[in-house]
């Protein structure tokens, strides 16, 4: 597949890395020649320095032969213009644009993205996606990651294994014996720098981060088995009244009206805007790194602080100060990958990465076959995918143990109608099933092949 990516920032570079490692023909366009040089030095991709919305630059990047355009520059207008040119001039089959300005995303303007105008096939809004990701973590207390799949019937959960975890040092094949009603499958273990796709002989150790796929209806039971029985927070502090913070706050106000929330915003104008849009909330104008401001927000009596300013250092420090003052849990927005090695040792409970969230969203539209959802787990670890099984798929009618799945693939669950089936080796994959599986990065292409059309179908 030939892909042109407009934007060589963190998001564009990560998408390029994913797609290049899978053997795709990738060209990256960016106005900054230094970024273009860096990305071509590090990855097996082509680079073009120039304005991503100029037809001559896009032609130089090979857009006339491209299967996919991904526009993720820092400018919404450049992203939209690049997609429009790809649609009107080069007839590119699929166009994806990152759009941050919320006014563009109002439903009354949605027609501008359609085929009669800009021709954009998928619009990605990092602010909306990040707010949703944080809200999911609030709904699954104790988890550092949580994603619902298959219309909410299945949930991917990431949890930290502490010393009180009941399943520590237990081979995975014994989990169903110890917990007969545990409708969950462990699909990934992160142990320090080691990323493990487990088999049934592997055990979890204290300090591991574990990903499992569970039936949503039994999620509390699954969390309890991993030592997490935290209650959903009823008292919150949101730090940051920017697009993410204000969008998240409005989401909480709409979906969780009984929760006591305070918002802290440094900028006076943004604080006034937040107060106007959240009339039933306490909005404090001040510095979240000032202990007096945190005391005014009653941080000691707060169960969760959510730090979502546009400054990573402020988010990290505000989270640590709040926890030191007595706040029970932290959810922290971190853009830079430079802090990743420090996060665990600092005691931050959950980190949200706009970059990773956006990459997951883009990959959903890149994957071949009837891929309904994709969630990326860490850098180069793998992806959790929800795939609708077509009649023509190679894998239909095959028990999982005979399906010749790569070693890096674990089928976590299948949804058949409205029923969730936690997969075993004897489970037969049927037409119209929604299969939720984990695939290591190196095996994604093979997964796409197994769920693609059989040659004999033609």
Short mmCIF file of C-alpha atoms in Angstrom, two decimals:
data_model
loop_
_atom_site.label_atom_id
_atom_site.label_comp_id
_atom_site.label_asym_id
_atom_site.label_seq_id
_atom_site.Cartn_x
_atom_site.Cartn_y
_atom_site.Cartn_z
CA UNK A 1 0.00 0.00 0.00
CA UNK A 2 1.29 3.45 -0.92
CA UNK A 3 0.70 6.04 1.81
CA UNK A 4 1.40 9.77 1.88
CA UNK A 5 1.57 11.31 5.37
CA UNK A 6 1.39 15.09 5.69
CA UNK A 7 3.09 16.14 8.90
CA UNK A 8 6.34 14.82 10.40
CA UNK A 9 5.56 15.70 14.02
CA UNK A 10 5.15 13.10 16.75
CA UNK A 11 1.86 11.75 15.40
CA UNK A 12 2.96 11.65 11.77
CA UNK A 13 6.31 10.08 12.69
CA UNK A 14 4.65 7.35 14.75
CA UNK A 15 2.14 6.52 12.02
CA UNK A 16 5.01 6.40 9.52
CA UNK A 17 6.94 4.06 11.80
CA UNK A 18 4.00 1.66 12.14
CA UNK A 19 3.27 1.58 8.43
CA UNK A 20 6.90 1.43 7.28
CA UNK A 21 7.68 -1.50 9.57
CA UNK A 22 4.82 -3.39 7.93
CA UNK A 23 6.38 -2.96 4.50
CA UNK A 24 4.17 -0.19 3.16
CA UNK A 25 5.49 2.40 0.71
CA UNK A 26 5.43 5.57 2.85
CA UNK A 27 6.22 9.16 1.90
CA UNK A 28 6.21 11.93 4.53
CA UNK A 29 5.66 15.60 3.68
CA UNK A 30 6.54 18.46 6.01
CA UNK A 31 7.42 22.14 5.71
CA UNK A 32 10.41 21.70 8.05
CA UNK A 33 13.31 20.09 6.12
CA UNK A 34 15.02 19.13 9.40
CA UNK A 35 12.04 16.99 10.44
CA UNK A 36 11.94 15.41 7.00
CA UNK A 37 15.65 14.61 7.17
CA UNK A 38 15.33 13.14 10.67
CA UNK A 39 12.45 10.86 9.76
CA UNK A 40 14.08 9.60 6.55
CA UNK A 41 17.30 8.91 8.46
CA UNK A 42 15.46 6.87 11.09
CA UNK A 43 12.85 5.06 8.96
CA UNK A 44 12.61 3.38 5.59
CA UNK A 45 10.41 6.12 4.17
CA UNK A 46 10.63 8.79 1.48
CA UNK A 47 10.57 12.47 2.44
CA UNK A 48 9.48 15.66 0.72
CA UNK A 49 10.10 19.10 2.20
CA UNK A 50 7.35 21.51 1.25
CA UNK A 51 3.90 22.88 2.00
CA UNK A 52 1.52 19.96 2.43
CA UNK A 53 -1.42 21.79 0.85
CA UNK A 54 0.39 22.71 -2.39
CA UNK A 55 -0.59 20.47 -5.34
CA UNK A 56 2.96 20.49 -6.76
CA UNK A 57 4.37 19.25 -3.45
CA UNK A 58 1.72 16.54 -3.16
CA UNK A 59 2.40 15.47 -6.74
CA UNK A 60 6.12 15.27 -5.94
CA UNK A 61 5.21 13.03 -2.98
CA UNK A 62 3.52 10.61 -5.38
CA UNK A 63 -0.07 11.31 -4.39
CA UNK A 64 -1.38 10.39 -7.84
CA UNK A 65 -0.45 6.74 -7.14
CA UNK A 66 -1.34 6.73 -3.43
CA UNK A 67 -3.93 4.49 -1.78
CA UNK A 68 -4.15 6.61 1.34
CA UNK A 69 -3.50 10.19 2.47
CA UNK A 70 -3.10 10.90 6.18
CA UNK A 71 -3.01 14.64 6.94
CA UNK A 72 -1.83 15.31 10.51
CA UNK A 73 0.03 18.63 10.29
CA UNK A 74 -0.43 21.21 13.04
CA UNK A 75 -2.83 23.20 10.83
CA UNK A 76 -6.45 22.07 10.43
CA UNK A 77 -6.74 24.14 7.27
CA UNK A 78 -3.66 22.55 5.69
CA UNK A 79 -4.99 19.08 6.57
CA UNK A 80 -8.38 19.80 5.03
CA UNK A 81 -6.91 21.40 1.92
CA UNK A 82 -4.54 18.47 1.36
CA UNK A 83 -7.51 16.07 1.54
CA UNK A 84 -9.53 18.22 -0.84
CA UNK A 85 -6.69 18.19 -3.39
CA UNK A 86 -6.25 14.44 -2.94
CA UNK A 87 -9.98 14.01 -3.59
CA UNK A 88 -10.53 16.46 -6.44
CA UNK A 89 -7.22 16.25 -8.32
CA UNK A 90 -5.60 12.90 -7.56
CA UNK A 91 -8.65 10.71 -6.79
CA UNK A 92 -7.00 9.10 -3.75
CA UNK A 93 -9.30 6.33 -2.41
CA UNK A 94 -9.00 7.17 1.32
CA UNK A 95 -8.31 10.52 2.99
CA UNK A 96 -7.90 11.04 6.74
CA UNK A 97 -7.57 14.48 8.36
CA UNK A 98 -6.77 15.55 11.89
CA UNK A 99 -9.02 18.47 12.86
CA UNK A 100 -8.59 20.16 16.24
CA UNK A 101 -10.80 23.27 16.03
CA UNK A 102 -14.07 22.28 17.69
CA UNK A 103 -16.20 24.69 15.65
CA UNK A 104 -15.43 22.65 12.52
CA UNK A 105 -16.76 19.56 14.28
CA UNK A 106 -20.21 20.87 15.15
CA UNK A 107 -22.87 18.66 13.58
CA UNK A 108 -24.39 21.50 11.56
CA UNK A 109 -21.12 21.84 9.59
CA UNK A 110 -20.47 18.13 9.10
CA UNK A 111 -21.47 18.22 5.42
CA UNK A 112 -18.33 20.14 4.48
CA UNK A 113 -16.23 17.00 5.00
CA UNK A 114 -18.33 14.89 2.61
CA UNK A 115 -17.57 13.77 -0.94
CA UNK A 116 -19.36 16.76 -2.47
CA UNK A 117 -16.98 19.18 -0.77
CA UNK A 118 -13.66 18.29 0.90
CA UNK A 119 -13.91 14.55 0.26
CA UNK A 120 -12.54 13.56 3.66
CA UNK A 121 -13.32 9.93 4.56
CA UNK A 122 -12.42 10.15 8.25
CA UNK A 123 -11.98 13.12 10.57
CA UNK A 124 -9.91 12.63 13.71
CA UNK A 125 -10.16 15.05 16.62
CA UNK A 126 -7.44 14.45 19.23
CA UNK A 127 -9.20 16.58 21.84
CA UNK A 128 -12.42 14.59 21.59
CA UNK A 129 -10.61 11.24 21.49
CA UNK A 130 -8.44 12.10 24.51
CA UNK A 131 -11.46 13.30 26.51
CA UNK A 132 -13.22 10.01 25.73
CA UNK A 133 -10.12 8.04 26.72
CA UNK A 134 -9.93 9.79 30.08
CA UNK A 135 -13.64 9.33 30.71
CA UNK A 136 -13.27 5.59 30.08
CA UNK A 137 -10.54 5.44 32.72
CA UNK A 138 -12.86 7.16 35.19
CA UNK A 139 -15.49 4.50 34.50
CA UNK A 140 -12.99 1.69 35.16
CA UNK A 141 -11.31 2.70 38.44
CA UNK A 142 -7.99 0.99 39.03
CA UNK A 143 -7.19 0.70 35.31
CA UNK A 144 -4.46 2.71 33.59
CA UNK A 145 -6.02 1.90 30.22
CA UNK A 146 -9.56 0.99 29.20
CA UNK A 147 -11.17 0.67 25.78
CA UNK A 148 -14.66 -0.61 24.99
CA UNK A 149 -15.13 -2.77 21.91
CA UNK A 150 -17.95 -4.60 20.12
CA UNK A 151 -20.63 -2.03 20.96
CA UNK A 152 -19.57 -2.00 24.61
CA UNK A 153 -19.91 -5.75 25.18
CA UNK A 154 -16.14 -6.29 25.53
CA UNK A 155 -13.53 -4.15 27.30
CA UNK A 156 -9.76 -4.08 26.99
CA UNK A 157 -8.24 -3.19 30.36
CA UNK A 158 -4.71 -2.41 31.47
CA UNK A 159 -3.95 -2.85 35.19
CA UNK A 160 -0.89 -2.73 37.41
CA UNK A 161 -0.23 -5.86 39.46
CA UNK A 162 0.55 -4.94 43.04
CA UNK A 163 1.56 -7.16 45.93
CA UNK A 164 -2.13 -7.72 46.79
CA UNK A 165 -2.98 -9.17 43.35
CA UNK A 166 -4.53 -12.64 43.97
CA UNK A 167 -3.19 -14.13 40.72
CA UNK A 168 0.48 -13.27 41.21
CA UNK A 169 2.82 -16.20 40.40
CA UNK A 170 -0.07 -18.24 39.00
CA UNK A 171 0.32 -19.82 35.53
CA UNK A 172 -2.35 -18.40 33.23
CA UNK A 173 -3.76 -21.87 32.50
CA UNK A 174 -4.82 -22.10 36.15
CA UNK A 175 -6.78 -18.82 36.20
CA UNK A 176 -10.06 -20.39 35.15
CA UNK A 177 -9.63 -23.06 37.84
CA UNK A 178 -9.09 -20.45 40.55
CA UNK A 179 -11.74 -18.10 39.15
CA UNK A 180 -14.33 -20.20 37.26
CA UNK A 181 -16.45 -17.15 36.41
CA UNK A 182 -13.50 -15.04 35.22
CA UNK A 183 -14.65 -14.09 31.74
CA UNK A 184 -11.29 -12.61 30.75
CA UNK A 185 -8.17 -13.41 28.72
CA UNK A 186 -4.70 -12.01 29.43
CA UNK A 187 -3.23 -10.81 26.12
CA UNK A 188 -0.14 -8.83 27.10
CA UNK A 189 2.33 -8.33 29.95
CA UNK A 190 4.80 -5.45 30.27
CA UNK A 191 7.62 -6.20 32.70
CA UNK A 192 10.02 -3.29 32.83
CA UNK A 193 11.37 -2.95 29.29
CA UNK A 194 10.20 -6.45 28.40
CA UNK A 195 6.97 -6.88 26.38
CA UNK A 196 5.51 -10.38 26.66
CA UNK A 197 2.83 -12.06 24.57
CA UNK A 198 1.99 -14.72 27.18
CA UNK A 199 1.28 -18.40 26.75
CA UNK A 200 -0.63 -20.52 29.27
CA UNK A 201 2.56 -21.34 31.22
CA UNK A 202 3.45 -17.71 31.90
CA UNK A 203 2.73 -16.08 35.26
CA UNK A 204 2.27 -12.49 36.35
CA UNK A 205 4.72 -10.94 38.80
CA UNK A 206 4.51 -8.04 41.21
CA UNK A 207 5.10 -4.84 39.29
CA UNK A 208 3.82 -6.13 35.95
CA UNK A 209 1.45 -4.11 33.82
CA UNK A 210 -1.12 -6.52 32.43
CA UNK A 211 -3.59 -6.15 29.58
CA UNK A 212 -6.66 -8.35 29.52
CA UNK A 213 -9.84 -8.59 27.46
CA UNK A 214 -13.04 -9.18 29.44
CA UNK A 215 -16.76 -9.31 29.01
CA UNK A 216 -17.94 -5.89 30.13
CA UNK A 217 -20.82 -7.33 32.17
CA UNK A 218 -18.26 -9.18 34.35
CA UNK A 219 -15.63 -6.45 34.44
CA UNK A 220 -15.83 -5.79 38.18
CA UNK A 221 -15.25 -9.45 38.88
CA UNK A 222 -12.23 -9.48 36.55
CA UNK A 223 -10.76 -6.36 38.15
CA UNK A 224 -11.19 -7.93 41.58
CA UNK A 225 -9.26 -11.00 40.44
CA UNK A 226 -6.35 -8.70 39.58
CA UNK A 227 -6.52 -6.98 42.98
CA UNK A 228 -8.43 -3.86 41.94
CA UNK A 229 -11.63 -3.07 43.82
CA UNK A 230 -11.45 0.72 43.72
CA UNK A 231 -14.74 2.58 43.68
CA UNK A 232 -15.68 5.05 40.96
CA UNK A 233 -14.54 8.54 41.97
CA UNK A 234 -17.25 10.99 43.09
CA UNK A 235 -14.93 13.96 43.79
CA UNK A 236 -12.64 15.16 41.00
CA UNK A 237 -10.31 18.02 40.15
CA UNK A 238 -9.64 18.85 36.49
CA UNK A 239 -6.47 20.89 35.91
CA UNK A 240 -6.56 22.77 32.62
CA UNK A 241 -9.42 24.52 30.89
CA UNK A 242 -8.17 24.17 27.32
CA UNK A 243 -9.97 22.23 24.61
CA UNK A 244 -9.32 18.87 26.25
CA UNK A 245 -10.07 19.98 29.82
CA UNK A 246 -13.21 21.90 28.92
CA UNK A 247 -14.43 19.17 26.58
CA UNK A 248 -13.86 16.52 29.24
CA UNK A 249 -15.57 18.68 31.87
CA UNK A 250 -18.65 19.12 29.69
CA UNK A 251 -18.65 15.36 29.06
CA UNK A 252 -18.57 14.63 32.80
CA UNK A 253 -21.26 17.23 33.50
CA UNK A 254 -23.53 15.61 30.91
CA UNK A 255 -22.88 11.94 31.66
CA UNK A 256 -22.16 12.04 35.41
CA UNK A 257 -24.28 14.83 36.87
CA UNK A 258 -23.88 13.65 40.48
CA UNK A 259 -20.10 13.98 40.59
CA UNK A 260 -18.48 16.86 42.49
CA UNK A 261 -15.89 18.43 40.17
CA UNK A 262 -13.68 21.49 40.44
CA UNK A 263 -11.71 22.94 37.53
CA UNK A 264 -8.43 24.86 37.89
CA UNK A 265 -7.31 27.10 35.00
CA UNK A 266 -4.41 29.55 35.02
CA UNK A 267 -5.56 31.81 32.19
CA UNK A 268 -8.21 34.30 33.31
CA UNK A 269 -10.00 34.35 29.95
CA UNK A 270 -10.22 30.56 29.71
CA UNK A 271 -11.34 30.36 33.35
CA UNK A 272 -14.15 32.82 32.62
CA UNK A 273 -15.18 30.78 29.56
CA UNK A 274 -15.19 27.57 31.61
CA UNK A 275 -17.28 29.20 34.33
CA UNK A 276 -19.82 30.33 31.73
CA UNK A 277 -20.07 26.88 30.12
CA UNK A 278 -20.09 25.01 33.45
CA UNK A 279 -22.48 27.06 35.59
CA UNK A 280 -22.89 24.34 38.24
CA UNK A 281 -19.16 23.80 38.75
CA UNK A 282 -16.56 25.54 40.88
CA UNK A 283 -13.96 27.07 38.54
CA UNK A 284 -10.78 28.33 40.21
CA UNK A 285 -8.54 30.73 38.35
CA UNK A 286 -4.99 30.06 39.49
CA UNK A 287 -1.81 27.98 39.25
CA UNK A 288 -2.30 24.28 39.99
CA UNK A 289 1.31 24.15 41.21
CA UNK A 290 0.46 26.59 44.00
CA UNK A 291 -0.31 24.62 47.18
CA UNK A 292 -2.82 27.32 48.21
CA UNK A 293 -4.82 26.77 45.01
CA UNK A 294 -4.81 23.00 45.54
CA UNK A 295 -5.93 23.54 49.14
CA UNK A 296 -8.74 25.82 47.94
CA UNK A 297 -9.84 23.02 45.60
CA UNK A 298 -9.83 20.60 48.59
CA UNK A 299 -7.28 18.30 47.00
CA UNK A 300 -6.96 16.37 50.26
CA UNK A 301 -10.57 15.27 50.00
CA UNK A 302 -10.41 14.54 46.26
CA UNK A 303 -10.36 11.00 44.93
CA UNK A 304 -8.95 11.70 41.44
CA UNK A 305 -7.07 14.58 39.84
CA UNK A 306 -6.99 14.85 36.04
CA UNK A 307 -4.17 17.06 34.75
CA UNK A 308 -4.70 18.03 31.10
CA UNK A 309 -2.94 21.36 30.50
CA UNK A 310 -0.83 21.79 27.35
CA UNK A 311 2.37 21.57 29.43
CA UNK A 312 3.64 18.07 30.31
CA UNK A 313 5.73 19.32 33.22
CA UNK A 314 2.78 21.12 34.78
CA UNK A 315 0.62 18.02 34.40
CA UNK A 316 3.21 15.75 36.01
CA UNK A 317 4.06 18.12 38.87
CA UNK A 318 0.43 18.97 39.61
CA UNK A 319 -0.36 15.25 39.77
CA UNK A 320 2.52 14.57 42.15
CA UNK A 321 1.69 17.55 44.37
CA UNK A 322 -1.95 16.47 44.54
CA UNK A 323 -1.06 12.92 45.46
CA UNK A 324 1.37 14.13 48.10
CA UNK A 325 -1.42 16.28 49.55
CA UNK A 326 -3.76 13.29 49.88
CA UNK A 327 -5.44 12.82 46.50
CA UNK A 328 -5.95 9.10 45.89
CA UNK A 329 -5.47 8.76 42.13
CA UNK A 330 -3.92 10.67 39.21
CA UNK A 331 -4.72 10.70 35.50
CA UNK A 332 -2.07 12.68 33.65
CA UNK A 333 -1.83 13.92 30.07
CA UNK A 334 1.70 13.51 28.69
CA UNK A 335 2.60 14.32 25.08
CA UNK A 336 6.34 13.71 25.08
CA UNK A 337 7.76 10.18 24.99
CA UNK A 338 10.82 11.40 26.93
CA UNK A 339 9.01 10.98 30.25
CA UNK A 340 7.89 7.39 29.63
CA UNK A 341 10.75 5.74 31.60
CA UNK A 342 9.97 7.92 34.64
CA UNK A 343 6.21 7.65 34.88
CA UNK A 344 6.00 4.33 36.72
CA UNK A 345 8.56 5.26 39.35
CA UNK A 346 6.90 8.63 39.98
CA UNK A 347 3.68 7.02 41.19
CA UNK A 348 1.36 8.41 38.52
CA UNK A 349 -1.54 6.02 38.16
CA UNK A 350 -2.64 6.53 34.55
CA UNK A 351 -1.05 8.37 31.64
CA UNK A 352 -2.97 9.49 28.58
CA UNK A 353 -1.02 10.14 25.37
CA UNK A 354 -2.73 12.21 22.66
CA UNK A 355 -0.15 10.86 20.23
CA UNK A 356 -0.97 7.21 20.98
CA UNK A 357 -4.71 7.91 20.96
CA UNK A 358 -4.51 9.56 17.54
CA UNK A 359 -2.31 6.78 16.13
CA UNK A 360 -4.81 4.14 17.28
CA UNK A 361 -7.62 6.05 15.59
CA UNK A 362 -5.71 6.35 12.32
CA UNK A 363 -4.76 2.65 12.30
CA UNK A 364 -8.44 1.74 12.50
CA UNK A 365 -8.90 3.26 9.04
CA UNK A 366 -5.65 1.83 7.66
CA UNK A 367 -6.21 -1.82 8.48
CA UNK A 368 -7.51 -4.02 5.70
CA UNK A 369 -10.66 -6.13 6.00
CA UNK A 370 -13.61 -5.35 8.24
CA UNK A 371 -11.61 -3.94 11.13
CA UNK A 372 -14.06 -2.14 13.41
CA UNK A 373 -11.62 -0.83 16.01
CA UNK A 374 -7.89 -0.71 16.75
CA UNK A 375 -6.09 0.20 19.95
CA UNK A 376 -2.31 0.40 20.00
CA UNK A 377 -0.52 -0.92 23.09
CA UNK A 378 2.72 0.92 23.74
CA UNK A 379 5.49 1.56 21.25
CA UNK A 380 5.95 -1.45 18.93
CA UNK A 381 4.19 -3.87 21.32
CA UNK A 382 1.06 -4.59 19.35
CA UNK A 383 -2.56 -3.83 18.65
CA UNK A 384 -5.90 -4.98 19.98
CA UNK A 385 -8.26 -5.27 17.03
CA UNK A 386 -11.98 -5.88 16.64
CA UNK A 387 -12.59 -7.64 13.31
CA UNK A 388 -15.92 -8.56 11.76
CA UNK A 389 -15.62 -12.00 10.15
CA UNK A 390 -16.88 -12.06 6.58
CA UNK A 391 -18.22 -15.15 4.83
CA UNK A 392 -15.22 -15.01 2.52
CA UNK A 393 -12.54 -14.91 5.26
CA UNK A 394 -9.95 -17.68 5.18
CA UNK A 395 -10.46 -18.42 8.86
CA UNK A 396 -14.24 -19.11 8.81
CA UNK A 397 -15.23 -22.53 10.16
CA UNK A 398 -11.86 -23.16 11.74
CA UNK A 399 -11.23 -23.92 15.45
CA UNK A 400 -8.77 -21.41 16.87
CA UNK A 401 -6.15 -24.07 17.65
CA UNK A 402 -6.16 -25.12 13.96
CA UNK A 403 -6.23 -21.60 12.50
CA UNK A 404 -2.42 -21.34 12.23
CA UNK A 405 -2.38 -18.04 14.08
CA UNK A 406 1.09 -16.52 14.55
CA UNK A 407 2.70 -16.90 17.97
CA UNK A 408 2.15 -13.21 18.65
CA UNK A 409 -1.64 -13.41 18.28
CA UNK A 410 -4.12 -14.15 21.08
CA UNK A 411 -7.87 -14.26 20.50
CA UNK A 412 -9.40 -12.70 23.59
CA UNK A 413 -13.12 -12.86 22.93
CA UNK A 414 -15.74 -13.19 20.23
CA UNK A 415 -19.13 -11.54 20.05
CA UNK A 416 -21.78 -13.67 18.38
CA UNK A 417 -25.00 -11.67 18.08
CA UNK A 418 -25.33 -10.17 21.55
CA UNK A 419 -23.47 -12.99 23.30
CA UNK A 420 -19.82 -12.78 24.37
CA UNK A 421 -17.71 -15.93 24.00
CA UNK A 422 -14.37 -16.00 25.80
CA UNK A 423 -12.29 -17.93 23.30
CA UNK A 424 -10.59 -21.30 23.85
CA UNK A 425 -8.63 -23.44 21.43
CA UNK A 426 -11.80 -25.36 20.51
CA UNK A 427 -13.85 -22.25 19.70
CA UNK A 428 -14.81 -22.20 16.01
CA UNK A 429 -14.76 -18.83 14.25
CA UNK A 430 -18.00 -18.29 12.37
CA UNK A 431 -19.27 -15.82 9.79
CA UNK A 432 -20.46 -12.49 11.29
CA UNK A 433 -18.53 -13.05 14.55
CA UNK A 434 -16.78 -9.98 15.91
CA UNK A 435 -13.35 -11.26 16.97
CA UNK A 436 -11.41 -9.23 19.53
CA UNK A 437 -7.75 -10.20 19.43
CA UNK A 438 -4.28 -9.00 20.30
CA UNK A 439 -1.58 -9.06 17.64
CA UNK A 440 2.07 -8.28 18.14
CA UNK A 441 3.18 -5.58 15.71
CA UNK A 442 5.18 -8.01 13.57
CA UNK A 443 2.12 -10.22 13.01
CA UNK A 444 -0.48 -7.62 12.02
CA UNK A 445 -0.08 -8.26 8.29
CA UNK A 446 -0.63 -11.99 8.80
CA UNK A 447 -3.79 -11.26 10.80
CA UNK A 448 -5.05 -9.12 7.94
CA UNK A 449 -4.34 -11.99 5.53
CA UNK A 450 -6.18 -14.58 7.65
CA UNK A 451 -9.28 -12.40 7.85
CA UNK A 452 -9.16 -11.36 4.19
CA UNK A 453 -10.99 -12.81 1.18
CA UNK A 454 -10.00 -16.34 0.14
CA UNK A 455 -8.66 -16.64 -3.40
CA UNK A 456 -11.02 -19.52 -4.16
CA UNK A 457 -13.94 -17.16 -3.48
CA UNK A 458 -13.26 -15.59 -6.87
#
